[in-house]
Amino acid sequence: MGLIQQYHKIITTFAGFSFVGIIATLVSMVLVLVCNEVLGWNSIVSYLFAYGISIILSYLLNALCVWRSELSLMVMVRYFAVYITSMLIGAFLLWLFELIFLDVNETILSYFVLPFTMLWNYLFVNKLLSK
């Protein structure tokens, strides 16, 4: 495969990965809303439920639509591990950013974490799902 084809594949998979991330995030947001406001669930339970469902959806869409790989329970468990690790890295970075950038809004700082966690997720998901 030539260099241009390799870059095209990386850009295509990253774009697909990003699109799946947007879909999974929207599903998670709707699930939290429904669980909290309609079903009256505890907010922590709602968050964990929505997070789990969105990771499963993300795995399925990425495996089937982006990387076109076969589904595997073991790969899905590893996928969960990548996202849990990413969440911990994001929390650490947010804590670090809050120490460094004292006058910056916390919500803005939480957005600064996204490129790091997204790159982490993409690199490891690519390893898991690439043929």
Short mmCIF file of C-alpha atoms in Angstrom, two decimals:
data_model
loop_
_atom_site.label_atom_id
_atom_site.label_comp_id
_atom_site.label_asym_id
_atom_site.label_seq_id
_atom_site.Cartn_x
_atom_site.Cartn_y
_atom_site.Cartn_z
CA MET A 1 0.00 0.00 0.00
CA GLY A 2 1.41 3.38 -1.01
CA LEU A 3 1.91 6.30 1.32
CA ILE A 4 -1.10 8.20 -0.04
CA GLN A 5 -3.34 5.15 0.40
CA GLN A 6 -2.09 4.73 3.99
CA TYR A 7 -2.87 8.37 4.82
CA HIS A 8 -6.26 8.07 3.14
CA LYS A 9 -7.05 4.98 5.22
CA ILE A 10 -6.00 6.73 8.44
CA ILE A 11 -8.07 9.82 7.63
CA THR A 12 -11.08 7.71 6.62
CA THR A 13 -11.00 5.55 9.74
CA PHE A 14 -10.41 8.56 12.01
CA ALA A 15 -13.38 10.37 10.43
CA GLY A 16 -15.57 7.27 10.85
CA PHE A 17 -14.33 6.83 14.42
CA SER A 18 -15.17 10.49 15.15
CA PHE A 19 -18.65 10.16 13.64
CA VAL A 20 -19.34 7.04 15.71
CA GLY A 21 -18.15 8.98 18.77
CA ILE A 22 -20.66 11.73 18.07
CA ILE A 23 -23.47 9.19 17.70
CA ALA A 24 -22.47 7.36 20.89
CA THR A 25 -22.27 10.65 22.80
CA LEU A 26 -25.73 11.73 21.64
CA VAL A 27 -27.20 8.33 22.58
CA SER A 28 -25.54 8.59 25.99
CA MET A 29 -26.95 12.08 26.55
CA VAL A 30 -30.48 10.97 25.60
CA LEU A 31 -30.22 7.88 27.83
CA VAL A 32 -29.13 9.98 30.81
CA LEU A 33 -32.02 12.37 30.20
CA VAL A 34 -34.57 9.55 29.94
CA CYS A 35 -33.20 7.62 32.92
CA ASN A 36 -33.04 10.72 35.13
CA GLU A 37 -36.10 12.69 34.09
CA VAL A 38 -38.54 10.04 32.86
CA LEU A 39 -37.61 6.95 34.88
CA GLY A 40 -36.42 8.84 37.97
CA TRP A 41 -33.21 6.81 38.34
CA ASN A 42 -30.32 7.87 40.53
CA SER A 43 -27.93 10.09 38.50
CA ILE A 44 -24.91 7.82 39.12
CA VAL A 45 -26.85 4.75 38.00
CA SER A 46 -28.10 6.64 34.94
CA TYR A 47 -24.56 7.77 34.08
CA LEU A 48 -23.07 4.29 34.42
CA PHE A 49 -25.91 2.70 32.44
CA ALA A 50 -25.65 5.29 29.64
CA TYR A 51 -21.84 5.08 29.59
CA GLY A 52 -21.96 1.29 29.31
CA ILE A 53 -24.59 1.30 26.55
CA SER A 54 -22.73 3.98 24.60
CA ILE A 55 -19.47 2.01 24.76
CA ILE A 56 -21.25 -1.12 23.50
CA LEU A 57 -22.85 0.90 20.69
CA SER A 58 -19.51 2.49 19.89
CA TYR A 59 -17.81 -0.91 19.76
CA LEU A 60 -20.49 -2.37 17.48
CA LEU A 61 -20.52 0.60 15.08
CA ASN A 62 -16.73 0.90 14.96
CA ALA A 63 -16.19 -2.83 14.48
CA LEU A 64 -18.88 -3.28 11.84
CA CYS A 65 -18.91 0.05 9.99
CA VAL A 66 -15.50 1.69 10.42
CA TRP A 67 -12.98 -1.18 10.62
CA ARG A 68 -15.27 -3.88 9.19
CA SER A 69 -13.97 -6.48 11.62
CA GLU A 70 -15.65 -9.46 13.21
CA LEU A 71 -17.34 -9.07 16.58
CA SER A 72 -15.63 -10.69 19.54
CA LEU A 73 -16.49 -10.72 23.23
CA MET A 74 -12.79 -10.61 24.16
CA VAL A 75 -12.17 -7.61 21.90
CA MET A 76 -15.24 -5.88 23.37
CA VAL A 77 -13.83 -6.38 26.90
CA ARG A 78 -10.54 -4.85 25.75
CA TYR A 79 -12.51 -2.03 24.11
CA PHE A 80 -14.15 -1.30 27.47
CA ALA A 81 -10.70 -1.32 29.10
CA VAL A 82 -9.44 1.26 26.60
CA TYR A 83 -12.36 3.57 27.36
CA ILE A 84 -12.09 3.14 31.14
CA THR A 85 -8.36 3.90 30.91
CA SER A 86 -9.16 6.91 28.76
CA MET A 87 -11.63 8.16 31.36
CA LEU A 88 -8.92 7.90 34.05
CA ILE A 89 -6.37 9.67 31.84
CA GLY A 90 -8.92 12.40 31.15
CA ALA A 91 -9.61 12.85 34.86
CA PHE A 92 -5.88 13.11 35.58
CA LEU A 93 -5.33 15.63 32.77
CA LEU A 94 -8.28 17.69 33.95
CA TRP A 95 -6.84 17.75 37.47
CA LEU A 96 -3.44 18.77 36.06
CA PHE A 97 -4.95 21.48 33.84
CA GLU A 98 -6.87 22.88 36.83
CA LEU A 99 -3.57 23.17 38.73
CA ILE A 100 -1.79 24.87 35.83
CA PHE A 101 -4.55 27.08 34.41
CA LEU A 102 -6.07 28.49 37.59
CA ASP A 103 -8.15 31.22 35.95
CA VAL A 104 -9.65 29.15 33.13
CA ASN A 105 -13.25 27.94 33.39
CA GLU A 106 -13.47 24.27 34.46
CA THR A 107 -15.84 23.41 31.63
CA ILE A 108 -13.40 24.84 29.09
CA LEU A 109 -10.57 22.87 30.72
CA SER A 110 -12.62 19.67 30.45
CA TYR A 111 -12.87 20.32 26.70
CA PHE A 112 -9.05 20.61 26.54
CA VAL A 113 -8.90 16.96 27.64
CA LEU A 114 -10.91 15.71 24.63
CA PRO A 115 -8.15 15.72 21.98
CA PHE A 116 -5.89 13.66 24.26
CA THR A 117 -8.50 11.07 25.14
CA MET A 118 -9.80 10.90 21.59
CA LEU A 119 -6.29 10.23 20.24
CA TRP A 120 -5.70 7.62 22.96
CA ASN A 121 -8.99 5.90 22.12
CA TYR A 122 -8.36 5.98 18.37
CA LEU A 123 -4.84 4.54 18.62
CA PHE A 124 -5.88 1.63 20.83
CA VAL A 125 -9.20 0.95 19.11
CA ASN A 126 -7.33 0.91 15.80
CA LYS A 127 -5.03 -1.79 17.21
CA LEU A 128 -8.00 -3.79 18.49
CA LEU A 129 -10.17 -3.63 15.38
CA SER A 130 -7.70 -3.45 12.48
CA LYS A 131 -7.51 -6.53 10.36
#
